[in-house]
């Protein structure tokens, strides 16, 4: 089976490419490196000792997509490509709507044209907005608070409409919770060039001395220690979730939505303490005001993905902290 992976040089995409190759899928990858580095492609090959076809290009380029589908017999698609920075989406909404929506619509049109009607799409727990209760189930009401989240929700609607119009489609909408960690080789991981927005990349930069301390956004939330609680999932577990999703997509039709999380919530302080103790390193921090738009707590009910996909995350917080630190130290020395 040959899977077309968009955004395959990115954080989650690269780990998923490794899992696909390890599971004997052939892959065809596209990325425009707008948020990733060229050498990731070689690192995927180094980890798996396997080769694959790579196109440097933009998923908004429909002619290129047609060329790729002409040159390769594709069985299914995993669509990661998109912009993902919440703050940037607020200041540059058109850039987000253009990139995330146009790429997806072009991709779906070309898939339709080539009669490839099987896709797994990267959505996000952000579409749950501020949930009324926890844990979060897939049928909870949906809302968004920023353009990034709105692009995800709009694409989910497009995919649902597409299936309604043509029941030959097979679609898995995957709502990720908070992926952290890195491949255990330390060769691939998440390493933003700018000052990171997300918690773990920020902690990683503090750990290696690139930033002097972590700002913890609020300690007056309704959680066990007052700091925000999230469902952190190891990126390798998340990548394995895509294998389960693509297996399901390949053998059935339908449009289904799945949470990919662990079901366990950890606070910011839980993460800081675990990172310090697992890696024997100090993470100085300061409690500052809340970050606008943040919610108290968010964690998945992972029952549906266990039942229907057979997916269960197996890595623990210790693995996530160890692998994150290993990756950042290794990339610093390269
Ligand atoms: P990432 O930025 O590391 O990866 C996305 C990749 O897509 C990058 O390599 C980027 O260069 C590429 N890309 C972007 N626009 C493109 C385009 N038009 N054409 C070709 N390539 C393009 O992000 P990630 O963390 O790996 O996330 C992957 C997907 O999962 C995204 O759609 C993101 O919104 C979604 N998601 C991520 C998280 C998270 O916390 N990381 C959570 C929920 C959902
Ligand atoms: N957070 C923090 N300091 C940071 C970045 C994040 O205290 O520098 C907190 C944030 O308020 C939230 C949690 O860490 O409670 C996870 O934030 P992240 O941005 O990683 O994920 P998201 O909020 O998108 O779930």
Tab-separated table of C-alpha atoms and ligand atoms in Angstrom:
chain	number	residue	atom	x	y	z
A	1	UNK	CA	0.000	0.000	0.000
A	2	UNK	CA	1.273	3.453	-0.896
A	3	UNK	CA	0.374	6.408	1.318
A	4	UNK	CA	0.729	10.036	0.259
A	5	UNK	CA	1.847	12.061	3.298
A	6	UNK	CA	1.468	15.846	3.175
A	7	UNK	CA	3.587	17.784	5.652
A	8	UNK	CA	5.735	14.689	6.143
A	9	UNK	CA	8.829	16.661	7.184
A	10	UNK	CA	6.950	18.221	10.111
A	11	UNK	CA	6.926	17.142	13.734
A	12	UNK	CA	4.059	14.629	13.693
A	13	UNK	CA	4.420	13.843	9.972
A	14	UNK	CA	8.068	12.774	10.261
A	15	UNK	CA	7.340	10.382	13.141
A	16	UNK	CA	4.385	8.989	11.199
A	17	UNK	CA	6.568	8.454	8.094
A	18	UNK	CA	8.917	6.389	10.278
A	19	UNK	CA	6.047	4.255	11.571
A	20	UNK	CA	4.578	3.820	8.077
A	21	UNK	CA	7.935	2.661	6.677
A	22	UNK	CA	8.490	0.386	9.681
A	23	UNK	CA	5.092	-1.147	8.957
A	24	UNK	CA	6.075	-1.797	5.332
A	25	UNK	CA	3.943	0.897	3.738
A	26	UNK	CA	5.431	2.724	0.791
A	27	UNK	CA	5.223	6.467	1.157
A	28	UNK	CA	5.243	9.513	-1.091
A	29	UNK	CA	5.889	12.702	0.827
A	30	UNK	CA	5.364	16.388	0.094
A	31	UNK	CA	6.511	19.345	2.185
A	32	UNK	CA	7.403	22.946	1.399
A	33	UNK	CA	9.633	23.272	4.528
A	34	UNK	CA	7.676	26.320	5.664
A	35	UNK	CA	7.947	24.921	9.181
A	36	UNK	CA	10.537	22.155	8.923
A	37	UNK	CA	14.044	21.443	7.751
A	38	UNK	CA	15.280	19.575	4.702
A	39	UNK	CA	17.490	17.215	6.683
A	40	UNK	CA	14.438	15.623	8.318
A	41	UNK	CA	13.874	13.671	5.101
A	42	UNK	CA	17.370	12.133	5.362
A	43	UNK	CA	16.844	11.440	9.051
A	44	UNK	CA	13.647	9.488	8.344
A	45	UNK	CA	15.673	7.423	5.858
A	46	UNK	CA	18.506	7.005	8.366
A	47	UNK	CA	16.162	5.767	11.120
A	48	UNK	CA	14.234	3.343	8.908
A	49	UNK	CA	17.013	2.459	6.444
A	50	UNK	CA	14.361	2.780	3.735
A	51	UNK	CA	13.992	5.092	0.774
A	52	UNK	CA	10.911	6.935	-0.476
A	53	UNK	CA	9.763	9.504	-3.015
A	54	UNK	CA	9.859	13.107	-1.828
A	55	UNK	CA	8.486	16.229	-3.515
A	56	UNK	CA	9.467	19.682	-2.312
A	57	UNK	CA	6.406	21.769	-3.005
A	58	UNK	CA	3.193	23.297	-1.828
A	59	UNK	CA	-0.089	21.482	-1.312
A	60	UNK	CA	-1.885	24.608	-2.521
A	61	UNK	CA	-0.256	23.895	-5.932
A	62	UNK	CA	-2.963	21.806	-7.583
A	63	UNK	CA	-0.963	21.133	-10.751
A	64	UNK	CA	1.824	19.645	-8.642
A	65	UNK	CA	-0.668	17.449	-6.773
A	66	UNK	CA	-2.019	16.153	-10.098
A	67	UNK	CA	1.529	15.415	-11.252
A	68	UNK	CA	2.231	13.493	-8.041
A	69	UNK	CA	-0.952	11.424	-8.374
A	70	UNK	CA	-0.088	10.741	-12.011
A	71	UNK	CA	3.456	9.649	-11.187
A	72	UNK	CA	2.555	7.482	-8.197
A	73	UNK	CA	-0.260	5.040	-7.590
A	74	UNK	CA	-1.615	6.328	-4.298
A	75	UNK	CA	-3.906	4.188	-2.105
A	76	UNK	CA	-4.609	6.654	0.710
A	77	UNK	CA	-3.550	10.033	2.060
A	78	UNK	CA	-2.528	11.366	5.468
A	79	UNK	CA	-2.915	15.138	5.434
A	80	UNK	CA	-0.701	16.906	7.994
A	81	UNK	CA	0.316	19.975	5.986
A	82	UNK	CA	-0.955	23.212	7.462
A	83	UNK	CA	-0.028	26.136	9.653
A	84	UNK	CA	-0.561	25.562	13.364
A	85	UNK	CA	0.457	28.574	15.479
A	86	UNK	CA	-2.600	29.867	17.316
A	87	UNK	CA	-1.224	33.378	18.011
A	88	UNK	CA	-0.018	33.860	14.450
A	89	UNK	CA	-3.430	32.781	13.148
A	90	UNK	CA	-5.014	35.626	15.110
A	91	UNK	CA	-2.676	38.203	13.563
A	92	UNK	CA	-2.625	36.654	10.052
A	93	UNK	CA	-6.023	34.997	9.598
A	94	UNK	CA	-6.052	35.140	5.799
A	95	UNK	CA	-2.709	33.377	5.629
A	96	UNK	CA	-4.163	30.581	7.765
A	97	UNK	CA	-7.452	30.299	5.882
A	98	UNK	CA	-5.581	30.349	2.587
A	99	UNK	CA	-2.967	27.751	3.451
A	100	UNK	CA	-5.057	25.336	5.505
A	101	UNK	CA	-8.263	25.459	3.476
A	102	UNK	CA	-6.925	25.833	-0.051
A	103	UNK	CA	-4.435	23.002	0.394
A	104	UNK	CA	-7.159	20.702	1.704
A	105	UNK	CA	-9.721	21.549	-0.997
A	106	UNK	CA	-7.119	21.122	-3.755
A	107	UNK	CA	-6.013	17.835	-2.286
A	108	UNK	CA	-9.577	16.491	-2.011
A	109	UNK	CA	-10.359	17.575	-5.585
A	110	UNK	CA	-7.287	15.843	-6.959
A	111	UNK	CA	-7.999	12.734	-4.873
A	112	UNK	CA	-11.530	12.686	-6.302
A	113	UNK	CA	-10.188	13.048	-9.814
A	114	UNK	CA	-7.828	10.095	-9.343
A	115	UNK	CA	-10.460	8.075	-7.487
A	116	UNK	CA	-8.411	7.906	-4.290
A	117	UNK	CA	-11.083	8.397	-1.636
A	118	UNK	CA	-9.272	7.434	1.548
A	119	UNK	CA	-7.860	10.035	3.899
A	120	UNK	CA	-6.817	10.618	7.505
A	121	UNK	CA	-6.855	14.267	8.515
A	122	UNK	CA	-5.016	16.062	11.353
A	123	UNK	CA	-7.598	17.873	13.414
A	124	UNK	CA	-7.151	19.058	16.966
A	125	UNK	CA	-8.725	19.028	20.411
A	126	UNK	CA	-8.921	22.793	19.953
A	127	UNK	CA	-12.267	22.204	18.161
A	128	UNK	CA	-13.829	21.370	21.555
A	129	UNK	CA	-13.360	24.988	22.674
A	130	UNK	CA	-14.050	25.168	26.414
A	131	UNK	CA	-15.613	21.774	27.190
A	132	UNK	CA	-18.544	21.619	29.633
A	133	UNK	CA	-17.228	18.439	31.234
A	134	UNK	CA	-14.268	16.058	31.197
A	135	UNK	CA	-13.070	13.718	29.805
A	136	UNK	CA	-13.875	14.913	26.300
A	137	UNK	CA	-15.836	12.603	24.011
A	138	UNK	CA	-15.994	12.929	20.231
A	139	UNK	CA	-19.674	13.896	20.258
A	140	UNK	CA	-19.172	16.950	22.499
A	141	UNK	CA	-20.291	20.273	21.063
A	142	UNK	CA	-17.688	22.086	18.978
A	143	UNK	CA	-16.525	25.680	18.966
A	144	UNK	CA	-13.352	27.599	18.281
A	145	UNK	CA	-11.649	30.667	19.673
A	146	UNK	CA	-9.083	31.480	16.962
A	147	UNK	CA	-8.661	31.244	13.172
A	148	UNK	CA	-6.368	28.207	13.440
A	149	UNK	CA	-9.073	26.274	15.285
A	150	UNK	CA	-11.678	27.510	12.836
A	151	UNK	CA	-9.696	26.138	9.878
A	152	UNK	CA	-9.702	22.722	11.578
A	153	UNK	CA	-13.438	22.866	12.253
A	154	UNK	CA	-14.185	24.055	8.712
A	155	UNK	CA	-12.145	21.209	7.235
A	156	UNK	CA	-13.978	18.714	9.465
A	157	UNK	CA	-17.261	20.088	8.053
A	158	UNK	CA	-15.965	19.857	4.490
A	159	UNK	CA	-14.957	16.227	5.052
A	160	UNK	CA	-18.340	15.366	6.554
A	161	UNK	CA	-20.149	17.015	3.622
A	162	UNK	CA	-17.930	15.208	1.160
A	163	UNK	CA	-18.800	11.847	2.669
A	164	UNK	CA	-22.514	12.726	2.666
A	165	UNK	CA	-22.265	13.517	-1.042
A	166	UNK	CA	-20.358	10.339	-1.904
A	167	UNK	CA	-20.400	7.318	0.385
A	168	UNK	CA	-17.383	5.801	-1.341
A	169	UNK	CA	-15.141	8.058	0.733
A	170	UNK	CA	-13.346	6.713	3.771
A	171	UNK	CA	-12.329	9.470	6.145
A	172	UNK	CA	-10.739	9.493	9.595
A	173	UNK	CA	-10.749	12.836	11.372
A	174	UNK	CA	-8.091	12.611	14.080
A	175	UNK	CA	-8.351	15.071	16.945
A	176	UNK	CA	-4.930	15.242	18.548
A	177	UNK	CA	-4.489	16.266	22.140
A	178	UNK	CA	-0.993	17.550	23.117
A	179	UNK	CA	1.826	15.703	21.336
A	180	UNK	CA	5.250	15.960	22.995
A	181	UNK	CA	8.405	13.812	23.050
A	182	UNK	CA	10.584	12.725	20.164
A	183	UNK	CA	11.839	9.619	18.411
A	184	UNK	CA	14.063	7.651	20.783
A	185	UNK	CA	16.997	7.942	18.338
A	186	UNK	CA	17.037	11.682	19.052
A	187	UNK	CA	17.231	12.299	15.279
A	188	UNK	CA	13.769	13.805	14.823
A	189	UNK	CA	11.615	15.850	17.160
A	190	UNK	CA	10.149	19.307	17.551
A	191	UNK	CA	12.623	22.154	17.419
A	192	UNK	CA	11.058	25.515	16.634
A	193	UNK	CA	13.431	28.225	15.407
A	194	UNK	CA	11.572	31.010	17.164
A	195	UNK	CA	10.674	31.339	20.821
A	196	UNK	CA	8.309	28.402	21.316
A	197	UNK	CA	4.620	28.898	22.080
A	198	UNK	CA	4.037	25.444	23.475
A	199	UNK	CA	5.031	24.160	26.861
A	200	UNK	CA	7.402	21.279	26.125
A	201	UNK	CA	9.476	23.023	23.413
A	202	UNK	CA	9.849	25.949	25.824
A	203	UNK	CA	10.967	23.671	28.676
A	204	UNK	CA	13.447	21.992	26.300
A	205	UNK	CA	15.064	25.339	25.479
A	206	UNK	CA	15.283	26.230	29.174
A	207	UNK	CA	16.835	22.816	29.888
A	208	UNK	CA	19.699	23.434	27.448
A	209	UNK	CA	20.191	27.019	28.569
A	210	UNK	CA	18.818	28.763	25.457
A	211	UNK	CA	16.122	30.437	27.547
A	212	UNK	CA	16.684	31.290	31.176
A	213	UNK	CA	13.340	30.352	32.702
A	214	UNK	CA	9.833	29.124	31.978
A	215	UNK	CA	6.864	31.430	32.458
A	216	UNK	CA	3.970	29.438	33.870
A	217	UNK	CA	0.749	31.020	32.667
A	218	UNK	CA	-1.410	31.135	35.790
A	219	UNK	CA	-1.667	29.077	38.984
A	220	UNK	CA	-5.262	29.917	39.822
A	221	UNK	CA	-7.007	27.444	37.514
A	222	UNK	CA	-9.531	24.964	38.805
A	223	UNK	CA	-7.040	22.064	38.768
A	224	UNK	CA	-5.183	19.996	41.417
A	225	UNK	CA	-2.307	22.519	41.706
A	226	UNK	CA	-3.810	25.574	39.983
A	227	UNK	CA	-1.804	25.235	36.755
A	228	UNK	CA	-3.383	24.224	33.439
A	229	UNK	CA	-4.009	20.541	32.780
A	230	UNK	CA	-3.599	18.915	29.356
A	231	UNK	CA	-3.531	15.429	27.847
A	232	UNK	CA	0.077	14.990	26.686
A	233	UNK	CA	0.649	12.129	24.255
A	234	UNK	CA	4.040	10.856	23.096
A	235	UNK	CA	4.479	11.734	19.409
A	236	UNK	CA	5.519	8.141	18.622
A	237	UNK	CA	2.253	6.869	20.141
A	238	UNK	CA	0.420	9.488	18.099
A	239	UNK	CA	2.240	8.328	14.953
A	240	UNK	CA	1.195	4.750	15.730
A	241	UNK	CA	-2.383	5.999	16.013
A	242	UNK	CA	-2.111	6.993	12.344
A	243	UNK	CA	-1.180	3.452	11.378
A	244	UNK	CA	-4.324	2.215	13.125
A	245	UNK	CA	-6.392	4.938	11.464
A	246	UNK	CA	-5.038	4.240	7.996
A	247	UNK	CA	-5.634	0.489	8.418
A	248	UNK	CA	-9.255	1.285	9.217
A	249	UNK	CA	-9.592	3.808	6.392
A	250	UNK	CA	-8.151	1.327	3.888
A	251	UNK	CA	-10.622	-1.406	4.745
A	252	UNK	CA	-13.886	0.509	5.144
A	253	UNK	CA	-15.894	3.540	4.082
A	254	UNK	CA	-17.392	6.243	6.301
A	255	UNK	CA	-16.458	9.509	7.962
A	256	UNK	CA	-15.461	9.017	11.580
A	257	UNK	CA	-13.849	11.190	14.195
A	258	UNK	CA	-11.408	9.934	16.816
A	259	UNK	CA	-9.681	11.472	19.809
A	260	UNK	CA	-5.978	10.667	19.916
A	261	UNK	CA	-4.972	11.235	23.521
A	262	UNK	CA	-4.076	9.164	26.567
A	263	UNK	CA	-7.034	10.032	28.778
A	264	UNK	CA	-4.717	11.330	31.523
A	265	UNK	CA	-4.293	14.998	32.345
A	266	UNK	CA	-1.061	16.480	33.711
A	267	UNK	CA	-0.591	20.011	34.997
A	268	UNK	CA	2.196	22.374	33.958
A	269	UNK	CA	3.878	21.774	37.321
A	270	UNK	CA	3.543	17.981	36.915
A	271	UNK	CA	5.413	18.304	33.622
A	272	UNK	CA	8.117	20.559	35.059
A	273	UNK	CA	8.709	18.240	38.026
A	274	UNK	CA	8.761	15.107	35.864
A	275	UNK	CA	11.176	16.715	33.393
A	276	UNK	CA	13.505	17.760	36.218
A	277	UNK	CA	13.536	14.398	37.939
A	278	UNK	CA	13.784	12.203	34.812
A	279	UNK	CA	16.588	14.267	33.284
A	280	UNK	CA	18.285	15.493	36.439
A	281	UNK	CA	18.154	19.095	35.272
A	282	UNK	CA	16.696	22.234	36.835
A	283	UNK	CA	13.882	24.149	35.091
A	284	UNK	CA	13.659	27.569	36.765
A	285	UNK	CA	10.166	29.017	36.457
A	286	UNK	CA	8.107	32.025	37.342
A	287	UNK	CA	4.342	32.164	37.750
A	288	UNK	CA	2.923	34.890	35.534
A	289	UNK	CA	-0.603	35.859	34.469
A	290	UNK	CA	-2.934	33.607	32.507
A	291	UNK	CA	-2.487	33.385	28.736
A	292	UNK	CA	-5.619	34.728	27.021
A	293	UNK	CA	-7.843	31.980	25.656
A	294	UNK	CA	-6.377	29.165	27.814
A	295	UNK	CA	-8.752	26.761	29.505
A	296	UNK	CA	-8.368	25.066	32.912
A	297	UNK	CA	-8.206	21.496	31.761
A	298	UNK	CA	-8.533	19.344	28.678
A	299	UNK	CA	-8.154	15.589	28.369
A	300	UNK	CA	-9.558	12.939	26.100
A	301	UNK	CA	-11.891	10.076	26.553
A	302	UNK	CA	-9.867	7.619	24.423
A	303	UNK	CA	-12.544	4.871	24.479
A	304	UNK	CA	-13.727	5.283	20.880
A	305	UNK	CA	-10.259	5.066	19.340
A	306	UNK	CA	-9.499	2.014	21.486
A	307	UNK	CA	-12.740	0.320	20.474
A	308	UNK	CA	-12.848	1.180	16.780
A	309	UNK	CA	-9.164	1.612	15.892
A	310	UNK	CA	-7.558	-0.610	18.520
A	311	UNK	CA	-5.354	2.340	19.494
A	312	UNK	CA	-3.940	2.822	22.972
A	313	UNK	CA	-1.032	5.063	23.915
A	314	UNK	CA	1.651	3.071	25.736
A	315	UNK	CA	4.387	5.578	26.534
A	316	UNK	CA	4.354	7.415	29.856
A	317	UNK	CA	5.307	10.887	31.025
A	318	UNK	CA	8.815	9.686	31.861
A	319	UNK	CA	9.340	8.566	28.241
A	320	UNK	CA	8.006	11.888	26.949
A	321	UNK	CA	10.394	13.914	29.143
A	322	UNK	CA	13.411	11.669	28.493
A	323	UNK	CA	12.952	11.618	24.717
A	324	UNK	CA	12.327	15.377	24.501
A	325	UNK	CA	15.549	16.109	26.387
A	326	UNK	CA	17.543	13.557	24.404
A	327	UNK	CA	16.396	15.169	21.147
A	328	UNK	CA	17.128	18.763	22.147
A	329	UNK	CA	20.581	17.878	23.488
A	330	UNK	CA	21.432	15.914	20.368
A	331	UNK	CA	20.238	18.632	17.992
A	332	UNK	CA	22.177	21.253	19.926
A	333	UNK	CA	25.419	19.355	19.407
A	334	UNK	CA	24.937	18.840	15.668
B	1	LIG	P1	4.506	21.025	11.715
B	1	LIG	O1	4.433	22.475	11.418
B	1	LIG	O2	5.726	20.500	12.372
B	1	LIG	O3	4.259	20.177	10.389
B	1	LIG	C1	3.476	20.645	9.316
B	1	LIG	C2	4.328	20.485	8.063
B	1	LIG	O4	3.571	20.924	6.938
B	1	LIG	C3	5.601	21.333	8.094
B	1	LIG	O5	6.700	20.518	7.748
B	1	LIG	C4	5.363	22.419	7.041
B	1	LIG	O6	6.556	22.797	6.401
B	1	LIG	C5	4.385	21.722	6.112
B	1	LIG	N1	3.475	22.603	5.388
B	1	LIG	C6	2.673	23.589	5.860
B	1	LIG	N2	1.937	24.116	4.882
B	1	LIG	C7	2.269	23.455	3.739
B	1	LIG	C8	1.854	23.544	2.391
B	1	LIG	N3	0.933	24.423	1.995
B	1	LIG	N4	2.430	22.711	1.497
B	1	LIG	C9	3.369	21.820	1.861
B	1	LIG	N5	3.800	21.675	3.118
B	1	LIG	C10	3.252	22.494	4.052
B	1	LIG	O7	3.203	20.663	12.585
B	1	LIG	P2	2.851	19.325	13.351
B	1	LIG	O8	2.932	19.607	14.809
B	1	LIG	O9	3.591	18.173	12.791
B	1	LIG	O10	1.318	19.214	12.981
B	1	LIG	C11	0.854	18.468	11.881
B	1	LIG	C12	-0.628	18.685	11.736
B	1	LIG	O11	-1.278	18.340	12.959
B	1	LIG	C13	-1.008	20.146	11.446
B	1	LIG	O12	-2.095	20.155	10.556
B	1	LIG	C14	-1.427	20.666	12.809
B	1	LIG	O13	-2.351	21.698	12.713
B	1	LIG	C15	-2.059	19.418	13.421
B	1	LIG	N6	-2.038	19.424	14.897
B	1	LIG	C16	-0.862	19.606	15.572
B	1	LIG	C17	-0.872	19.630	16.965
B	1	LIG	C18	0.408	19.861	17.740
B	1	LIG	O14	0.307	20.173	18.934
B	1	LIG	N7	1.575	19.703	17.175
B	1	LIG	C19	-2.063	19.459	17.676
B	1	LIG	C20	-3.234	19.266	16.950
B	1	LIG	C21	-3.222	19.244	15.556
B	2	LIG	N1	2.114	26.970	29.238
B	2	LIG	C1	2.864	27.677	30.152
B	2	LIG	N2	3.992	28.332	29.699
B	2	LIG	C2	4.401	28.287	28.405
B	2	LIG	C3	3.619	27.551	27.479
B	2	LIG	C4	2.478	26.913	27.934
B	2	LIG	O1	2.543	27.741	31.331
B	2	LIG	O2	5.415	28.913	28.059
B	2	LIG	C5	0.906	26.243	29.713
B	2	LIG	C6	-0.396	26.673	29.041
B	2	LIG	O3	-0.975	27.756	29.749
B	2	LIG	C7	-1.221	25.390	29.126
B	2	LIG	C8	-0.179	24.275	29.024
B	2	LIG	O4	1.076	24.887	29.376
B	2	LIG	O5	-1.864	25.273	30.385
B	2	LIG	C9	-0.046	23.683	27.614
B	2	LIG	O6	0.150	24.752	26.688
B	2	LIG	P1	0.497	24.471	25.161
B	2	LIG	O7	0.609	25.805	24.490
B	2	LIG	O8	1.661	23.551	25.081
B	2	LIG	O9	-0.766	23.658	24.634
B	2	LIG	P2	-2.299	24.123	24.473
B	2	LIG	O10	-2.580	25.258	25.369
B	2	LIG	O11	-2.425	24.456	23.035
B	2	LIG	O12	-3.085	22.918	24.869
